[in-house]
GROMACS .gro file of C-alpha atoms in nm:
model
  384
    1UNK     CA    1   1.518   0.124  -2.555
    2UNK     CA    2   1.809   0.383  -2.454
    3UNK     CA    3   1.727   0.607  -2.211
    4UNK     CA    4   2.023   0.862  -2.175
    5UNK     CA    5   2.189   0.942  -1.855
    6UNK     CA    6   2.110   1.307  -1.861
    7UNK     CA    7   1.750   1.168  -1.897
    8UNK     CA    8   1.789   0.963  -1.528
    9UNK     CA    9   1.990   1.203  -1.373
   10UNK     CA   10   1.713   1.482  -1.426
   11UNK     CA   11   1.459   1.192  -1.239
   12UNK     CA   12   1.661   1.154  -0.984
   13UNK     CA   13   1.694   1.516  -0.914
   14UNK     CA   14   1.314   1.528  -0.923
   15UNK     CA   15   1.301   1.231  -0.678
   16UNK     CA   16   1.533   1.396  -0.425
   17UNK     CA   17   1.326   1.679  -0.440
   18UNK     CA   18   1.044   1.514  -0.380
   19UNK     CA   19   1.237   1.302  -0.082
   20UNK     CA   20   1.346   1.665   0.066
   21UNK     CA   21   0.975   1.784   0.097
   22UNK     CA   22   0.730   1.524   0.187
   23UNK     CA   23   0.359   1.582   0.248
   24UNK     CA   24   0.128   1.311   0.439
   25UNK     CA   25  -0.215   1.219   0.275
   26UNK     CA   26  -0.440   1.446   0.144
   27UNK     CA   27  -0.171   1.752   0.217
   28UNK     CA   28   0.038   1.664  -0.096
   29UNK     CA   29  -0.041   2.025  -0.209
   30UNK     CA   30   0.316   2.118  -0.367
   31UNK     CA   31   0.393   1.769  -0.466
   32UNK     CA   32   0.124   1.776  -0.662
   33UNK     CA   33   0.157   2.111  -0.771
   34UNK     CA   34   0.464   2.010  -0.871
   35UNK     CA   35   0.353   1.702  -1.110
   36UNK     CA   36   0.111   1.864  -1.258
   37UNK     CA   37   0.380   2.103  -1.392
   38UNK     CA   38   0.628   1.839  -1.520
   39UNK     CA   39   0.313   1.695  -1.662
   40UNK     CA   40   0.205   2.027  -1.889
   41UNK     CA   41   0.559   2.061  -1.941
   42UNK     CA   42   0.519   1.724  -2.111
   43UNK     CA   43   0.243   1.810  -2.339
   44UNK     CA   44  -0.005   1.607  -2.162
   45UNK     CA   45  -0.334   1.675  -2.058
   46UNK     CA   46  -0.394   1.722  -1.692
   47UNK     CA   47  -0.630   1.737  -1.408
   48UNK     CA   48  -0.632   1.830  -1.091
   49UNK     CA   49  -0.786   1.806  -0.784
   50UNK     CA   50  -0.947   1.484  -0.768
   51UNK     CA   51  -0.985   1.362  -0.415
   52UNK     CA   52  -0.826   1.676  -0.326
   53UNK     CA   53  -0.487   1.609  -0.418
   54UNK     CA   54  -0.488   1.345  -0.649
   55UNK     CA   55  -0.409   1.402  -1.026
   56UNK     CA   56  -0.432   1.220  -1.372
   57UNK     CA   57  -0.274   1.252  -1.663
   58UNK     CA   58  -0.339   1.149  -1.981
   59UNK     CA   59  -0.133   1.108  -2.312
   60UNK     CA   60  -0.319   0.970  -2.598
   61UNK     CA   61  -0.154   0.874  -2.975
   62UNK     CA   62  -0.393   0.750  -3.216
   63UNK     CA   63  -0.627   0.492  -3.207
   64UNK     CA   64  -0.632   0.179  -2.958
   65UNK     CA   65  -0.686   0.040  -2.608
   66UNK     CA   66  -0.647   0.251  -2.303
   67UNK     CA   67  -0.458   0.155  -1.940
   68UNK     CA   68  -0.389   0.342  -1.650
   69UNK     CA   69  -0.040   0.364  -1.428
   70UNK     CA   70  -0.055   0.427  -1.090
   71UNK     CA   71   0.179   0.612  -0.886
   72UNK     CA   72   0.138   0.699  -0.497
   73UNK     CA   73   0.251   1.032  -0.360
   74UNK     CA   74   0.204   1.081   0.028
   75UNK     CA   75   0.492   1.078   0.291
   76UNK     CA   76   0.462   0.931   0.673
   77UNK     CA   77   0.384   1.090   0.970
   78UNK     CA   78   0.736   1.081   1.195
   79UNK     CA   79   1.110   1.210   1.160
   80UNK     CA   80   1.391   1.103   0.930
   81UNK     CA   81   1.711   1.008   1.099
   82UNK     CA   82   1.917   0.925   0.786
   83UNK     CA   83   2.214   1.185   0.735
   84UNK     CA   84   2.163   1.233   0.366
   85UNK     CA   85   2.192   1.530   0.139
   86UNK     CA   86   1.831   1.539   0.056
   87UNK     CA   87   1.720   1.467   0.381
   88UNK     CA   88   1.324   1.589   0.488
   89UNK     CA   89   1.305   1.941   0.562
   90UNK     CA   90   0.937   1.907   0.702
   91UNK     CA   91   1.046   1.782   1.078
   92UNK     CA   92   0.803   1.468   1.169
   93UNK     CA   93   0.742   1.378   0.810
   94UNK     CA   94   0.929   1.170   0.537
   95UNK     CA   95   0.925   0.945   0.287
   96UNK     CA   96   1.000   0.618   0.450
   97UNK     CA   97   0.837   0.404   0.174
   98UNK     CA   98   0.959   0.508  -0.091
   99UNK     CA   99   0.691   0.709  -0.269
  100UNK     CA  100   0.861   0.975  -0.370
  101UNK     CA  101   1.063   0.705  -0.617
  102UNK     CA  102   0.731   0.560  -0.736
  103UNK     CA  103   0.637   0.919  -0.857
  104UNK     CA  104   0.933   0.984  -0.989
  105UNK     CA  105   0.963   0.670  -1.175
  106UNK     CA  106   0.589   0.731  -1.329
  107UNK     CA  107   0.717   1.071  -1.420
  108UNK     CA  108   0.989   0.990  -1.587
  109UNK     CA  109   0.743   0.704  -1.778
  110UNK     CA  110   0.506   1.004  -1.879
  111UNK     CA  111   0.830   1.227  -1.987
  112UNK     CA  112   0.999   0.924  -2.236
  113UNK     CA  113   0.647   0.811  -2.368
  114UNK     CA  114   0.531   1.149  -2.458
  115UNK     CA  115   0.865   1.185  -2.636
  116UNK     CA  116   0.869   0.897  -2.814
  117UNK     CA  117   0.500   0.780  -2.866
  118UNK     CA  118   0.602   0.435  -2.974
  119UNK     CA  119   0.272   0.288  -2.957
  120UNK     CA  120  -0.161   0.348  -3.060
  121UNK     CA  121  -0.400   0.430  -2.781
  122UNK     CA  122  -0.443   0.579  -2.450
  123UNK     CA  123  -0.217   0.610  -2.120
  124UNK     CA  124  -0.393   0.773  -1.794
  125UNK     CA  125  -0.114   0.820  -1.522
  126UNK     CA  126  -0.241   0.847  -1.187
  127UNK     CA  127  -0.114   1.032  -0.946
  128UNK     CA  128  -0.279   0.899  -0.603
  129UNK     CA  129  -0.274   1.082  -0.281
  130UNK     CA  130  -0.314   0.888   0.107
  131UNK     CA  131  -0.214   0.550  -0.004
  132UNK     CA  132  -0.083   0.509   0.384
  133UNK     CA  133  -0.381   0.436   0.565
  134UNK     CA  134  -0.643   0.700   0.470
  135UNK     CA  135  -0.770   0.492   0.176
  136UNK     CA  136  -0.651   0.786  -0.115
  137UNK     CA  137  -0.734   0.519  -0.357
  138UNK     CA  138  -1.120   0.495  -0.244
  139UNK     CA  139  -1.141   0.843  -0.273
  140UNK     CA  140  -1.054   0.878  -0.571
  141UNK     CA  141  -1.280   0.607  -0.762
  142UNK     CA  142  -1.588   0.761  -0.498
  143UNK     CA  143  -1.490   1.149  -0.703
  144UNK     CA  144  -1.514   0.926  -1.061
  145UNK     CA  145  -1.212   0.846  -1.160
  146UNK     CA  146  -1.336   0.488  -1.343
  147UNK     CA  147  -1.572   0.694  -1.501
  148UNK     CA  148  -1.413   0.998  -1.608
  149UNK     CA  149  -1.091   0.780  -1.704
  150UNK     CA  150  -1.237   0.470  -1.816
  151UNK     CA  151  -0.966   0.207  -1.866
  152UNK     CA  152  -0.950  -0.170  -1.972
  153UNK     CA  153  -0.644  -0.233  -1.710
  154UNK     CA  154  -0.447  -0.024  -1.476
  155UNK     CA  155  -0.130  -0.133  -1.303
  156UNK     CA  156   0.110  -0.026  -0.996
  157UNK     CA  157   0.434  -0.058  -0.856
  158UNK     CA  158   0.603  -0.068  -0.518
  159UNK     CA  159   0.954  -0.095  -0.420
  160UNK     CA  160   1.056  -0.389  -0.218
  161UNK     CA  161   1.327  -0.441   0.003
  162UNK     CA  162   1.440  -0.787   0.065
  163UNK     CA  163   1.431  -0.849  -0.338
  164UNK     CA  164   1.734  -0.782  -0.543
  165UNK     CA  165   1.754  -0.467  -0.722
  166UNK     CA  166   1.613  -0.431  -1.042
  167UNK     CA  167   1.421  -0.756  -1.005
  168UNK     CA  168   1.039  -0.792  -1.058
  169UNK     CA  169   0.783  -0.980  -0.847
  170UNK     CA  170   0.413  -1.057  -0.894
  171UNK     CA  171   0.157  -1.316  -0.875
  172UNK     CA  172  -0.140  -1.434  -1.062
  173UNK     CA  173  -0.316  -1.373  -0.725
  174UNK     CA  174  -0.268  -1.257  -0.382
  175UNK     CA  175   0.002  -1.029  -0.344
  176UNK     CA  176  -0.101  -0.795  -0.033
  177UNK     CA  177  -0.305  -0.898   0.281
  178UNK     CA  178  -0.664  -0.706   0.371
  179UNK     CA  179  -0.631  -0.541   0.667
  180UNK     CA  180  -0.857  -0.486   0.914
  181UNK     CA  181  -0.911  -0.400   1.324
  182UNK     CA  182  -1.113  -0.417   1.554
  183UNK     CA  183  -1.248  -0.329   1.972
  184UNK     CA  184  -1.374  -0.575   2.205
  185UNK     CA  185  -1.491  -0.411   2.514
  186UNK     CA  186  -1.561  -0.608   2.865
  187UNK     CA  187  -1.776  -0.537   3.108
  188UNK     CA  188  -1.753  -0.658   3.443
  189UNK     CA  189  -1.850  -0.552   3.804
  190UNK     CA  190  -1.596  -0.367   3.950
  191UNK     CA  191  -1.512  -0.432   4.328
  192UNK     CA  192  -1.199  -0.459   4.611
  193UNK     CA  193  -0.906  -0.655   4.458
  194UNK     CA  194  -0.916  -0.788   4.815
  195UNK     CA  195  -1.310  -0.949   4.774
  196UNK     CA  196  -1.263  -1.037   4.389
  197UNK     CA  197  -1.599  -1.284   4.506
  198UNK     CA  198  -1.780  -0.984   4.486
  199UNK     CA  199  -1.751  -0.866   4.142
  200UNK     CA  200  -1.674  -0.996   3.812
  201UNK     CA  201  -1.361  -0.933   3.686
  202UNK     CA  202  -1.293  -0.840   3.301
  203UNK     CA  203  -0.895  -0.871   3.333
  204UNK     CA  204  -0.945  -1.253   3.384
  205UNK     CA  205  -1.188  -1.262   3.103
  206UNK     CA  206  -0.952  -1.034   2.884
  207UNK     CA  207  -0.635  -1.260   2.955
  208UNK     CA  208  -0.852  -1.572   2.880
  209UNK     CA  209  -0.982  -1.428   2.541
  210UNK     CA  210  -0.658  -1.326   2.431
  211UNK     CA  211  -0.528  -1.655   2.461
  212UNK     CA  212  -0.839  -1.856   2.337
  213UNK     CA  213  -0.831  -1.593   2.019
  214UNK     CA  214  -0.471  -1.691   1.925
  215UNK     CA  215  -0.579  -2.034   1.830
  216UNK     CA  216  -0.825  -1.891   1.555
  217UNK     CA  217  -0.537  -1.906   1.333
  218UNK     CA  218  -0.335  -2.192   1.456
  219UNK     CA  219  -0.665  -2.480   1.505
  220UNK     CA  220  -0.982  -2.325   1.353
  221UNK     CA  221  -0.868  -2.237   1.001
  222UNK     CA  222  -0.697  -2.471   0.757
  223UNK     CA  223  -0.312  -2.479   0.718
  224UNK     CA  224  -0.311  -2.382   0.376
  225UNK     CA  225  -0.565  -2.076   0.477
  226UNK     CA  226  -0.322  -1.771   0.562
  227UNK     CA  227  -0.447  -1.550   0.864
  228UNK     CA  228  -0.229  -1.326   1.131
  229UNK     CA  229  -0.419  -1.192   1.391
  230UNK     CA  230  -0.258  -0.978   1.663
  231UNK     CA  231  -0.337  -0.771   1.998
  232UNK     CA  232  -0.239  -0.466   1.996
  233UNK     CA  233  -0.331  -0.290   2.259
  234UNK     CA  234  -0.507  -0.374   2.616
  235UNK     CA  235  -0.649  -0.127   2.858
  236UNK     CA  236  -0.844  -0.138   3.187
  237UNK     CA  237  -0.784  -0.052   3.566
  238UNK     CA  238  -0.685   0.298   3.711
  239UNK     CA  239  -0.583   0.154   4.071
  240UNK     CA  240  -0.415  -0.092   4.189
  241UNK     CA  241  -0.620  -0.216   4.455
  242UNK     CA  242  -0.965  -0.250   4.225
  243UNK     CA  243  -1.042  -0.464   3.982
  244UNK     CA  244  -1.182  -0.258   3.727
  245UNK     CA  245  -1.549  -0.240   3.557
  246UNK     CA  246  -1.412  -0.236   3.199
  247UNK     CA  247  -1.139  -0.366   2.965
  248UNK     CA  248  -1.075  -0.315   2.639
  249UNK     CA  249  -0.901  -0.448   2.393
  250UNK     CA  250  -0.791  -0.399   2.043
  251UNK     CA  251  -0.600  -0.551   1.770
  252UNK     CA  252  -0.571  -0.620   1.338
  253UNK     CA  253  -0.622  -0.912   1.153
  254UNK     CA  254  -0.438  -0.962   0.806
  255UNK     CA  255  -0.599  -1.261   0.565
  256UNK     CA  256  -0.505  -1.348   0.155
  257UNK     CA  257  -0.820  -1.456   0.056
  258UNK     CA  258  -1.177  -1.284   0.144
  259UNK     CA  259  -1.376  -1.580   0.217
  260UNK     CA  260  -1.048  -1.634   0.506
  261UNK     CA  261  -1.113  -1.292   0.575
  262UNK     CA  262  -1.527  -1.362   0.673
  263UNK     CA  263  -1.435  -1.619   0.836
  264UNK     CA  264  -1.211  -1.438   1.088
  265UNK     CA  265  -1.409  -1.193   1.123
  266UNK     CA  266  -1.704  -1.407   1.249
  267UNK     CA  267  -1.485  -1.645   1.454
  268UNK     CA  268  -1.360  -1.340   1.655
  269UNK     CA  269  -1.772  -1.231   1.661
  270UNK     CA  270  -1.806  -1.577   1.808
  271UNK     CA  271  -1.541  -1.629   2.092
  272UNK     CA  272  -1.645  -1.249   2.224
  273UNK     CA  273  -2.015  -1.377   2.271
  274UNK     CA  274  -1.900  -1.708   2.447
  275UNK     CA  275  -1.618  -1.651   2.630
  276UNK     CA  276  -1.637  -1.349   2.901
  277UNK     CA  277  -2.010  -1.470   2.984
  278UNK     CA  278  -1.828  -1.773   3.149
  279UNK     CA  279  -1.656  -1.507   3.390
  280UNK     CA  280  -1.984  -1.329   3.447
  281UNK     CA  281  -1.885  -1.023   3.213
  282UNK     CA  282  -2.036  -0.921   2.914
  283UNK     CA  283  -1.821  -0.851   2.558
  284UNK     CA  284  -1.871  -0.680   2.292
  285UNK     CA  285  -1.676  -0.618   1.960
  286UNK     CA  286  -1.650  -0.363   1.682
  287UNK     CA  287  -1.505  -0.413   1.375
  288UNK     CA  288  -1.319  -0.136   1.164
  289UNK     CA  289  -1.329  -0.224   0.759
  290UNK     CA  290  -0.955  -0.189   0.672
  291UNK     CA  291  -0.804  -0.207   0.312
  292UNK     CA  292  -0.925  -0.558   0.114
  293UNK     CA  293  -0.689  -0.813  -0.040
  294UNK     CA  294  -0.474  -0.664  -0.310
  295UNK     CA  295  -0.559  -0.977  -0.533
  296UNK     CA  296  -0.405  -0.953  -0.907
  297UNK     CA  297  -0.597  -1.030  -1.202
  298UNK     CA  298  -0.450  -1.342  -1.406
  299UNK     CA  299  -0.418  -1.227  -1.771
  300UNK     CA  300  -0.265  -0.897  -1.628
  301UNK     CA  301   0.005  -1.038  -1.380
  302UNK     CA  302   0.114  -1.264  -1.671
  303UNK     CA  303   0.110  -0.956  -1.896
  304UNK     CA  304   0.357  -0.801  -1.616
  305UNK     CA  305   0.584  -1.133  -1.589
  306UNK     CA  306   0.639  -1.172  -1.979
  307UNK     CA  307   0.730  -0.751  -2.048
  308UNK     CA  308   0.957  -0.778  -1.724
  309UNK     CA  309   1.109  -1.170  -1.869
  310UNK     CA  310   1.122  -0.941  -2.203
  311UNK     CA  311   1.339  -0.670  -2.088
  312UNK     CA  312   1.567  -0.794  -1.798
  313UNK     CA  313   1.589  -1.173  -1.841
  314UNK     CA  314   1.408  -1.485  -1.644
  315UNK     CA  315   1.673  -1.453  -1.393
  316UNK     CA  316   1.535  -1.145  -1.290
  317UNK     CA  317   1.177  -1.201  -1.291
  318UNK     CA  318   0.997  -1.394  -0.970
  319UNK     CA  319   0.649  -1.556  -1.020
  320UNK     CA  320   0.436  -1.645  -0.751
  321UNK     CA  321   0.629  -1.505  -0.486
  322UNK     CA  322   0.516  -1.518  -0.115
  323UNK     CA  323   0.275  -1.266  -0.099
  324UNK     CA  324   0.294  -0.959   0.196
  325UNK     CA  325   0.084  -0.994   0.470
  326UNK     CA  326   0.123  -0.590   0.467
  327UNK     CA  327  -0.174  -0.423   0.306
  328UNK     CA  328  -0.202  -0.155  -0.009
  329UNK     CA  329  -0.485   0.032  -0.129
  330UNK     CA  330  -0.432  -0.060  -0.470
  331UNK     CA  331  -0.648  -0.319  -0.386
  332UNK     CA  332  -0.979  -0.140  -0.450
  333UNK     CA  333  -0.894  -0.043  -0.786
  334UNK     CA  334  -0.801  -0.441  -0.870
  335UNK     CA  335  -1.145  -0.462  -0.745
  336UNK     CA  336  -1.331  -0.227  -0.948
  337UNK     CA  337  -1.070  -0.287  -1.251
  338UNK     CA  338  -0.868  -0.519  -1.408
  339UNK     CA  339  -0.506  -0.487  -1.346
  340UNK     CA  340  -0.220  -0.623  -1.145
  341UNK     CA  341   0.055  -0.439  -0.847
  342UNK     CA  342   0.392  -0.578  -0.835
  343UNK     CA  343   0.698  -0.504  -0.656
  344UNK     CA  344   1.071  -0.374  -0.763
  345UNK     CA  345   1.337  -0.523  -0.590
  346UNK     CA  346   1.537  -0.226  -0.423
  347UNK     CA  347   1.879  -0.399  -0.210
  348UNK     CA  348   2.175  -0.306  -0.381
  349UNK     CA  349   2.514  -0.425  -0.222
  350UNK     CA  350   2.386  -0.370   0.082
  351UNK     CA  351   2.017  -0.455   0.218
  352UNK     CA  352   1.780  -0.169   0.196
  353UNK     CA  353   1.654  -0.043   0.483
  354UNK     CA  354   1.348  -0.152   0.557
  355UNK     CA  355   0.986   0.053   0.495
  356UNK     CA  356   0.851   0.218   0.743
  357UNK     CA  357   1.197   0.315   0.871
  358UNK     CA  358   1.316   0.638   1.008
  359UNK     CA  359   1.645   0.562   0.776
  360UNK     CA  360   1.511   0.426   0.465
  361UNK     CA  361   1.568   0.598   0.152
  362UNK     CA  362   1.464   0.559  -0.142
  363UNK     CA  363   1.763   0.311  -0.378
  364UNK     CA  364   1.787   0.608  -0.721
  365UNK     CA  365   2.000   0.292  -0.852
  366UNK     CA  366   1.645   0.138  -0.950
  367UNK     CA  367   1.476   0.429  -1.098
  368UNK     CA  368   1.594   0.360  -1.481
  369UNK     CA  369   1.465  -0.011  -1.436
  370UNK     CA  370   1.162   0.095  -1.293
  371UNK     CA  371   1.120   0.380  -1.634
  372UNK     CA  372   1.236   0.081  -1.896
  373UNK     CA  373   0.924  -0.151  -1.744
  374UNK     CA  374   0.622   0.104  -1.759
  375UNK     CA  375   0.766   0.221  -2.109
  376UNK     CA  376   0.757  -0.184  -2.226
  377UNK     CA  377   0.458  -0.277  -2.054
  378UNK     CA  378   0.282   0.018  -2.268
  379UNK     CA  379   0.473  -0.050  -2.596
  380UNK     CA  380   0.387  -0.395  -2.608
  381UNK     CA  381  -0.001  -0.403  -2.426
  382UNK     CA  382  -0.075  -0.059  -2.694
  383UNK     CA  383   0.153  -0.188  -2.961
  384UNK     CA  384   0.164  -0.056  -3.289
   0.00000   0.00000   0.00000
């Protein structure tokens, strides 16, 4: 396919523009405003609105099976510190993972299809708003999104520093982690940190459970069973001279499979009920349902590996990668759909910044890659 460089340069533009005026979930109310547009101005059929900011787009040419593309809009909640012409304008927000290219990139998809039309059935793009942490993507299939866009696959993309630009990963499986946290509180008997005898003290218990629940991962799952659990935060005590009544403590736990992810979540159940009791405290914990494994559907990550082998060459394309033990909520519509998510390499001569970065930006160098592979993946899976 040729895609002219007036064609990229007027996505990249858009990009920027999107890079210069981020909005965090379920704000995105000029980015979206501003998709829709381009959208209509495509000829395409829009709507609005769902899950408050979300849209969906849909171009349709003749007879034949329909797939959705995913794109996710919202920025992050703290201050760019790259000095870059199309820096943030909105002080203690950016885009420091790169959505604003993934919308872009799906734009620019939607712009060359609609063009063209190279191929029989239907295309849905979706526009997804609070990807980072406020679970946009739930939202959206709770307002009917499944129902009112019914589609036999949908797919998604992420940039990914640490792979080569213009390179494509994916796996027939795994390739983000669930996420999920929780609160254990401790209760003790507060008393003089001179008489400890007479209470019961929860920071003893607390430093003993922290340790004991590091070896979940390292001696009571398998080896091959992936797991990282972490502490995050510990709190308890207001003087310094009494031990305190309560502690608490909180933390995350990241698994690949769900069954691994069960089985965490009961082993940390079980050490909170045995442990502090030896101490004379009581514990407690709450769990806090975090985003599930973003786990790919065979027949579709091998429809991804053989359009990206197509276009730019074995060299280029990675199977079964190392999955992230990051999290994405494109992992409840792999489980209410079939579909895969798979990343585009973004370092260029230099390593990208990392995501999540107050100086990442977004590598434009990628964008025409990322256009070529949703135009391939829905000439050949809607071909003629």
């Amino acid at each position: 396919m040729n895609i002219s460089k007036v064609f990229i340069d007027e996505v990249i533009t858009w990009r920027q523009q999107f890079h210069r005026f981020p909005e965090i979930g379920f704000q995105e109310i000029q980015t979206s405003k501003r998709i829709a547009d381009l959208l209509r101005s495509f000829g395409l059929d829009v709507l609005e609105g769902i899950a408050g900011t979300g849209v969906v787009a849909t171009l349709e040419n003749g007879f034949g099976p329909v797939i959705g593309l995913r794109a996710d809009m919202d920025a992050l909640p703290f201050t760019e510190l790259a000095d870059i012409p199309h820096k943030s304008c909105h002080h203690g927000t950016m885009h420091a993972c790169g959505h604003d290219g993934h919308t872009a990139i799906l734009l620019g998809a939607a712009k060359y299809l609609s063009e063209h039309r190279n191929f029989h059935g239907k295309v849905h793009f979706v526009f997804q708003p609070a990807e980072e942490g406020l679970g946009g993507a739930t939202k959206m299939l709770e307002e009917g999104l499944l129902d009112q866009f019914p589609m036999s696959a949908i797919y998604g993309l992420h940039n990914w520093p640490g792979l080569p630009a213009g390179h494509i990963a994916v796996n027939p499986g795994a390739m983000m982690a669930s996420m999920d946290t929780f609160e254990i509180q401790l209760e003790g008997k507060s008393c003089h940190a001179a008489m400890p005898e007479l209470g019961f003290d929860p920071i003893v218990a607390a430093a003993q459970l922290i340790l004991s629940i590091q070896t979940i991962s390292s001696r009571r799952l398998a080896a091959q069973d992936s797991a990282v659990l972490s502490i995050t935060q510990i709190q308890g005590g207001e003087a310094i001279n009494i031990i305190p009544e309560y502690v608490t403590i909180k933390g995350t736990f990241r698994c690949l499979d769900p069954q691994v992810r069960q089985q965490v979540k009961q082993l940390l159940q079980d050490q909170v009920e045995a442990l502090p009791p030896v101490h004379g405290v009581k514990g407690s914990i709450q769990f806090f349902s975090g985003y599930p494994v973003t786990m790919n559907h065979t027949d579709a990550a091998i429809t991804i590996r053989d359009v990206a082998q197509k276009l730019f060459g074995d060299s280029k394309v990675h199977w079964n990668i190392k999955p992230s033990m990051a999290s994405e909520d494109f992992s409840y519509f792999l489980e209410k759909c079939s579909g895969a998510y798979f990343w585009l390499g973004v370092d260029g001569v230099e390593p990208s910044k990392p995501l999540h970065n107050a100086y990442y930006d977004f590598n434009d160098n990628v964008i025409e890659t990322g256009i070529k592979f949703w135009i391939g993946l829905v000439e050949t899976t809607l071909s003629k």
